Short mmCIF file of N, CA and C in Angstrom, two decimals:
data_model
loop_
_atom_site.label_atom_id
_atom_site.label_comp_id
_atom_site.label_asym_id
_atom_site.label_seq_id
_atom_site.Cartn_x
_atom_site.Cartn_y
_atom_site.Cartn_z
N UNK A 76 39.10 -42.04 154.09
CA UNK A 76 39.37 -43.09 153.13
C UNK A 76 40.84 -43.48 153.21
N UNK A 77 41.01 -44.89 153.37
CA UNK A 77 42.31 -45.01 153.18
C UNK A 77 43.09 -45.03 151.70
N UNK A 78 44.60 -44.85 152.15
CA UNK A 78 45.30 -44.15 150.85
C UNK A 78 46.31 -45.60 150.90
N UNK A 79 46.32 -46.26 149.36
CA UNK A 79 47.03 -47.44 149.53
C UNK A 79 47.86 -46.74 148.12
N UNK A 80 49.10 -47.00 148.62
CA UNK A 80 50.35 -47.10 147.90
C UNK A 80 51.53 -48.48 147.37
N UNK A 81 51.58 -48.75 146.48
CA UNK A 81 52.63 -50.17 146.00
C UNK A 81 53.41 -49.16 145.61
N UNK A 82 54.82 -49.64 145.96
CA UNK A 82 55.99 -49.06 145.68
C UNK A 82 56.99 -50.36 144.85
N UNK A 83 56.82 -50.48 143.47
CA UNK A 83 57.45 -52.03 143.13
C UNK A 83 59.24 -51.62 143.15
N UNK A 84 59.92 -52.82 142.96
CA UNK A 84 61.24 -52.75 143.02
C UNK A 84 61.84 -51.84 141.89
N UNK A 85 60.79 -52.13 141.03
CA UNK A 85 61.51 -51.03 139.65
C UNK A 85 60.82 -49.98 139.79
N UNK A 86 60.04 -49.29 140.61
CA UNK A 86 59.88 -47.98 140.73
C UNK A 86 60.73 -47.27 141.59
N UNK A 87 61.27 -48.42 142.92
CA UNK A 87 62.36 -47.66 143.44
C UNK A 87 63.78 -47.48 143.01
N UNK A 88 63.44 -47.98 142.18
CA UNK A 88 65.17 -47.72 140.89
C UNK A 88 66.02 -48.63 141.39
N UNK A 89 65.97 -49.95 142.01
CA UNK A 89 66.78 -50.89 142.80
C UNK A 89 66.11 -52.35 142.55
N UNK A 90 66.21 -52.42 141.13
CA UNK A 90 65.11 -54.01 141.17
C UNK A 90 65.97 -54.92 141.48
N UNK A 91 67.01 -54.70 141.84
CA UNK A 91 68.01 -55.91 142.56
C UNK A 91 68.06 -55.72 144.32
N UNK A 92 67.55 -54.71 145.03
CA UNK A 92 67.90 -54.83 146.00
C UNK A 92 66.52 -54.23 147.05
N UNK A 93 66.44 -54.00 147.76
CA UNK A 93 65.14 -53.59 148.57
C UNK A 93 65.98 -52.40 149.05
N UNK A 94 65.84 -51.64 148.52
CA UNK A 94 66.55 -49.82 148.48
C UNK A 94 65.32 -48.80 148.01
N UNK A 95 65.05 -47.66 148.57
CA UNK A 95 64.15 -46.72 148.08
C UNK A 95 63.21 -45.46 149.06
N UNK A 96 62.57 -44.92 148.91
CA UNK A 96 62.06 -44.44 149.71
C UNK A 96 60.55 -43.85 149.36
N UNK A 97 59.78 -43.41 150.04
CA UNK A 97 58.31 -43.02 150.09
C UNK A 97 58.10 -41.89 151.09
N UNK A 98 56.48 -40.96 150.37
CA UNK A 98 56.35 -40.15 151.19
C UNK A 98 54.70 -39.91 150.61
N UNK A 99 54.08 -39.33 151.48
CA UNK A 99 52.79 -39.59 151.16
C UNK A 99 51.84 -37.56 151.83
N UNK A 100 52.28 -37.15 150.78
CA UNK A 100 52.33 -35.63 151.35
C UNK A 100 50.70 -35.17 151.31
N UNK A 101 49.74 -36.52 150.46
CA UNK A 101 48.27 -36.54 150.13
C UNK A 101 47.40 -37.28 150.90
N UNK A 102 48.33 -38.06 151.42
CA UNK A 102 47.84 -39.32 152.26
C UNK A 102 47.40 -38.93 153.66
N UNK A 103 47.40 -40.23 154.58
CA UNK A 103 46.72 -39.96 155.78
C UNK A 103 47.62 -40.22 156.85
N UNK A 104 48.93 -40.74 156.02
CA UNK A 104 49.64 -41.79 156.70
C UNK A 104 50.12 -40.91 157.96
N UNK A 105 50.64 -39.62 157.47
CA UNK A 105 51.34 -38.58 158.35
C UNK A 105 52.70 -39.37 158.72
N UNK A 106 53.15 -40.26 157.82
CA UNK A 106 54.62 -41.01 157.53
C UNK A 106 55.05 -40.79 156.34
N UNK A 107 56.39 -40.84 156.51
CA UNK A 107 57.33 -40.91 155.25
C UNK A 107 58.22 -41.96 155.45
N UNK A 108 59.06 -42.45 154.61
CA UNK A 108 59.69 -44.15 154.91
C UNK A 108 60.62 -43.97 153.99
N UNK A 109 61.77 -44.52 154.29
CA UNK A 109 63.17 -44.64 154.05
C UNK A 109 63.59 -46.24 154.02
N UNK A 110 64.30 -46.65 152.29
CA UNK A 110 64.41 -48.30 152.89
C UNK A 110 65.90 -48.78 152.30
N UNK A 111 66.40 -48.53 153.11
CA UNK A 111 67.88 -49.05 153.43
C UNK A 111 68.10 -50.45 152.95
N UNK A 112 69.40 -50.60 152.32
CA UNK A 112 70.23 -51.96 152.47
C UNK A 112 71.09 -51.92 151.08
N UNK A 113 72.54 -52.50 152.35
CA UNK A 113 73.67 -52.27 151.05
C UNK A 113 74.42 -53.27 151.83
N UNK A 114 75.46 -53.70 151.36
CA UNK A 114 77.10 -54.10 151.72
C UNK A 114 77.33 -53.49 152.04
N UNK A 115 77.68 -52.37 151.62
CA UNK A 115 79.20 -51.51 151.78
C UNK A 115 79.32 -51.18 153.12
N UNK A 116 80.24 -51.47 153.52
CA UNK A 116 81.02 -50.43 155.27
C UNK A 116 81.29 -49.31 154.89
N UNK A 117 80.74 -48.83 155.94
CA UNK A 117 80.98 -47.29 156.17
C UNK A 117 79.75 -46.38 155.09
N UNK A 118 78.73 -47.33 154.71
CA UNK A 118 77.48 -46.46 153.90
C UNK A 118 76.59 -45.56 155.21
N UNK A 119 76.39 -44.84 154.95
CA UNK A 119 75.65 -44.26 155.58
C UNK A 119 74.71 -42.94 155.52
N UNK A 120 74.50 -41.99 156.21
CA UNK A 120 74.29 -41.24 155.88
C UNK A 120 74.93 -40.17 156.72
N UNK A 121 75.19 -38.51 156.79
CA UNK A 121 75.90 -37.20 157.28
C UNK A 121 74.84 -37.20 158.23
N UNK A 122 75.61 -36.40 159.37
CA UNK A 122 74.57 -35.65 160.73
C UNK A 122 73.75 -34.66 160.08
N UNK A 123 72.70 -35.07 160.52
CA UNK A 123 71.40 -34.09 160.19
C UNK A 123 70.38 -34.26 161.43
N UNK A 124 69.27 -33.27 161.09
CA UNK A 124 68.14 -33.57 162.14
C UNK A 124 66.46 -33.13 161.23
N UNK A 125 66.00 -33.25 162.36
CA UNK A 125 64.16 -33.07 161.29
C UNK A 125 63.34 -32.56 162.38
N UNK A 126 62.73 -31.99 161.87
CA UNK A 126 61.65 -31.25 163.21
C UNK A 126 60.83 -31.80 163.57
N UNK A 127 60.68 -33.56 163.65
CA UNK A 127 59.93 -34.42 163.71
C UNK A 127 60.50 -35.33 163.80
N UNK A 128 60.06 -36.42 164.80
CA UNK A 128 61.12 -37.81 165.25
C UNK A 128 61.43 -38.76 164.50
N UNK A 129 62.34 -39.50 164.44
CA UNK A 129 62.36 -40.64 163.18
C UNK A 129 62.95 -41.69 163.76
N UNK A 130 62.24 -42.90 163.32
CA UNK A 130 62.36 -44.15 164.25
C UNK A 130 63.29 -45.04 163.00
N UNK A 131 63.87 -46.11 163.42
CA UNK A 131 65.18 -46.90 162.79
C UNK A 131 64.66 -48.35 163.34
N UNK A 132 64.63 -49.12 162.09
CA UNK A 132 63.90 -50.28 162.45
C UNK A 132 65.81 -51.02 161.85
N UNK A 133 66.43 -51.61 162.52
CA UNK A 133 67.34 -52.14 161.88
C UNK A 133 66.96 -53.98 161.50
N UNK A 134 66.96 -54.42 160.55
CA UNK A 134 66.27 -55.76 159.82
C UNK A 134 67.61 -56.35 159.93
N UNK A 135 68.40 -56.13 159.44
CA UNK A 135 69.64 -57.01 159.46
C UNK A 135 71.13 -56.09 159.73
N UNK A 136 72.26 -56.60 159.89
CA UNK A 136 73.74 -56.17 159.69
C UNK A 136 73.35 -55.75 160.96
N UNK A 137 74.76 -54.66 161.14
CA UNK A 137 75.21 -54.08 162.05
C UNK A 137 75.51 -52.54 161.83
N UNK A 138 75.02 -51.41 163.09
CA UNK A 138 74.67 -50.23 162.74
C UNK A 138 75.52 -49.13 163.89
N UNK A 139 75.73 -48.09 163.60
CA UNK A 139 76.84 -47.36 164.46
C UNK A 139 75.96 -45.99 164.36
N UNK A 140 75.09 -45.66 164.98
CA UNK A 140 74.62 -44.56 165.41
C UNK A 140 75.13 -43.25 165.92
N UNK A 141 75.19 -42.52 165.75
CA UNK A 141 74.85 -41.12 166.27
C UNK A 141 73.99 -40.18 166.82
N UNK A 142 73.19 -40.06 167.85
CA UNK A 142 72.20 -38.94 168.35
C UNK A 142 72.60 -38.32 169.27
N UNK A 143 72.57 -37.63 168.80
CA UNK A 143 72.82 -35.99 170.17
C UNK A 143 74.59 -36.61 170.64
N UNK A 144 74.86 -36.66 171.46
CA UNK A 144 76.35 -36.99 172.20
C UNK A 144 76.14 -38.44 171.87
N UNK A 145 75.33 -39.04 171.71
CA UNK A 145 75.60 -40.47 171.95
C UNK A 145 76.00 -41.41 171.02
N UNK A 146 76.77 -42.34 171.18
CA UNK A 146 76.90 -43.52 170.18
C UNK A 146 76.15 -44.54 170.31
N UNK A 147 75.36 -45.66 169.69
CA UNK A 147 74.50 -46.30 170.11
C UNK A 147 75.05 -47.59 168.79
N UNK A 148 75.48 -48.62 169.24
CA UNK A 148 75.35 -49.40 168.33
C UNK A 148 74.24 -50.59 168.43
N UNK A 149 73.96 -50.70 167.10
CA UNK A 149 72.40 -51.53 166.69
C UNK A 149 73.19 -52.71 166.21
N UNK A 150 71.80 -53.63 165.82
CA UNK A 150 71.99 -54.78 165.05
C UNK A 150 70.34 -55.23 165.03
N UNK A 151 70.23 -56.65 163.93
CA UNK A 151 69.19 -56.57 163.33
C UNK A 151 67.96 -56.96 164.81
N UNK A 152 66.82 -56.18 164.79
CA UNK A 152 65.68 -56.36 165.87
C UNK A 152 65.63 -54.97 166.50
N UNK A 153 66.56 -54.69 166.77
CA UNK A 153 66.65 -53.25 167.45
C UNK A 153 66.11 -52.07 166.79
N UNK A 154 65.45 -51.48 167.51
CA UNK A 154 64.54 -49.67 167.36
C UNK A 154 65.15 -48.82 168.17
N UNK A 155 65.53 -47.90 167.20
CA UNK A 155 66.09 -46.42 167.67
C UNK A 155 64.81 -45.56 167.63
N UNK A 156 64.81 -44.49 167.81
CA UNK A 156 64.49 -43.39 167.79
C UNK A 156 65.07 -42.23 168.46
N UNK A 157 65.18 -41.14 167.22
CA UNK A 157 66.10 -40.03 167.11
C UNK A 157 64.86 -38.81 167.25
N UNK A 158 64.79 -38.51 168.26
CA UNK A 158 63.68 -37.72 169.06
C UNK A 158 63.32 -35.77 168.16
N UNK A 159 62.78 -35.45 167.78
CA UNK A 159 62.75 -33.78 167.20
C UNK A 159 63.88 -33.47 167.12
N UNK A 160 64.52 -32.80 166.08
CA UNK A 160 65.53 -31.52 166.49
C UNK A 160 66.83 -32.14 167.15
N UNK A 161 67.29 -33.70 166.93
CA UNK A 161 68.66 -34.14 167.54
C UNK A 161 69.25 -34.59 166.32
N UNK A 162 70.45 -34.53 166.66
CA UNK A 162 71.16 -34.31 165.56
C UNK A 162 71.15 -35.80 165.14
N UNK A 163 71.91 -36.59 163.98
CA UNK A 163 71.86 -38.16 164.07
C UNK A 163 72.41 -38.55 162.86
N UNK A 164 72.96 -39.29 163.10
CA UNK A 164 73.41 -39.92 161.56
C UNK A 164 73.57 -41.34 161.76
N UNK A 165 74.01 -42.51 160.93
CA UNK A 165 74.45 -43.88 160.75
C UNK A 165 75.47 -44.37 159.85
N UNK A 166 76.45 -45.05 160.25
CA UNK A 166 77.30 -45.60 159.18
C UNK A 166 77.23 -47.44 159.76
N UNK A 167 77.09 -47.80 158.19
CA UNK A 167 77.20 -49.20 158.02
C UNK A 167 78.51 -50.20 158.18
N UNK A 168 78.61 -50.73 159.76
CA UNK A 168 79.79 -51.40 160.38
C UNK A 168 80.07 -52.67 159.65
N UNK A 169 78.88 -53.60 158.88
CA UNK A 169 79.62 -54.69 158.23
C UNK A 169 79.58 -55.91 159.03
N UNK A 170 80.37 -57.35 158.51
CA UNK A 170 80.30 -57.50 157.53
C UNK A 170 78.84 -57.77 156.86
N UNK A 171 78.18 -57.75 157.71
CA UNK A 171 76.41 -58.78 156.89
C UNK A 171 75.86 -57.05 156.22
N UNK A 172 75.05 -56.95 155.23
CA UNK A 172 74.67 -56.48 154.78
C UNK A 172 73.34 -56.30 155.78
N UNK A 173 73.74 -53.92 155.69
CA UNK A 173 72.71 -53.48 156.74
C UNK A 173 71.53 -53.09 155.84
N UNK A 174 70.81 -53.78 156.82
CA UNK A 174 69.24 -53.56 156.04
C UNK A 174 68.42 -53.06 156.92
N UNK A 175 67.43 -51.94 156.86
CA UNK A 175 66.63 -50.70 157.77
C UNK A 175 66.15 -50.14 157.10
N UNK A 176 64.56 -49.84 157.94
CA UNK A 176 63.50 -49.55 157.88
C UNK A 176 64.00 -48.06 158.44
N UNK A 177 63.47 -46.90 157.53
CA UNK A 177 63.63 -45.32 158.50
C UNK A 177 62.37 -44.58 158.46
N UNK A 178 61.54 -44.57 159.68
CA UNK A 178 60.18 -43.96 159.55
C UNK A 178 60.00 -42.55 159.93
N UNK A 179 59.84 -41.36 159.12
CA UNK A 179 60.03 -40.41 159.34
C UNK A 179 58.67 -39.92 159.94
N UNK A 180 58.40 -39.19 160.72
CA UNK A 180 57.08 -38.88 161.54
C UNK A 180 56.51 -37.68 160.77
N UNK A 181 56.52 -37.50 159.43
CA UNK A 181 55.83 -36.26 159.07
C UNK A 181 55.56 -36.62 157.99
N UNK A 182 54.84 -36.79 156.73
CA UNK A 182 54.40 -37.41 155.56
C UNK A 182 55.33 -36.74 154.45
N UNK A 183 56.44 -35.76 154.54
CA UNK A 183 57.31 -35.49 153.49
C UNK A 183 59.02 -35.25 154.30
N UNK A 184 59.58 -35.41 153.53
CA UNK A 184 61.09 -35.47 154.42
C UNK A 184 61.17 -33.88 154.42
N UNK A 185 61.83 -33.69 155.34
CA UNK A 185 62.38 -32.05 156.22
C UNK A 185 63.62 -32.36 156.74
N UNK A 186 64.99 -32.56 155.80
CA UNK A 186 65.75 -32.45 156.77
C UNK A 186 67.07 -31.07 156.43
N UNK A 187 67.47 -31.07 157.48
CA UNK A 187 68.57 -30.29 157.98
C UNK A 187 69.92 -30.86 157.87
N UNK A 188 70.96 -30.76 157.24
CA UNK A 188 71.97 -31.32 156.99
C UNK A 188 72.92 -30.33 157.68
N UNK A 189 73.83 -30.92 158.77
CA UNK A 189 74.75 -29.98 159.45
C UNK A 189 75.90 -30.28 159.17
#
């Protein structure tokens, strides 16, 4: 049976902005989802990793990556993916407001903060 979820703007505590996140630990989805978007430079998030891959849908702005040794800079259209067990983080380069999709490959977040 499928498992349908609405996530409204005022449940993600951001009814001004498309900010929030989801996880579906009952569901079928075997996803969890992360939803980015701010102004600010330099928002981001600390190096961490997950025992499960997580893909980066970047929608708008401009994005400064981290995985494993690498630097990778994004912008809006571009898909990352940060493969098992690599380390990764993002900070928000500016000026357009970064907006991203973060699809976590396991239906509840697991992460590791280093």
């Amino acid at each position: 049976m499928a498992t349908i979820s609405k996530t409204s703007k005022e449940r993600r505590g951001f009814p001004d902005r498309w900010h929030g996140e989801w996880q579906d630990p009952q569901g079928d989805s075997n996803v969890s989802i992360i939803f980015n978007q701010t102004d600010e430079i330099g928002y981001g998030v600390k190096l961490h990793r997950h025992p499960y891959a997580e893909t980066f849908i970047v929608r708008g702005g401009h994005v400064r990556f981290t995985m494993g040794d690498k630097i990778i800079l994004a912008s809006a259209g571009d898909i990352l993916v940060a493969p098992a067990n690599v380390p990764h983080s993002f900070e928000n380069l500016g000026p357009d407001p970064l907006e991203m999709i973060d699809i976590h490959a396991s239906p509840t977040f697991q992460t590791e903060w280093l």
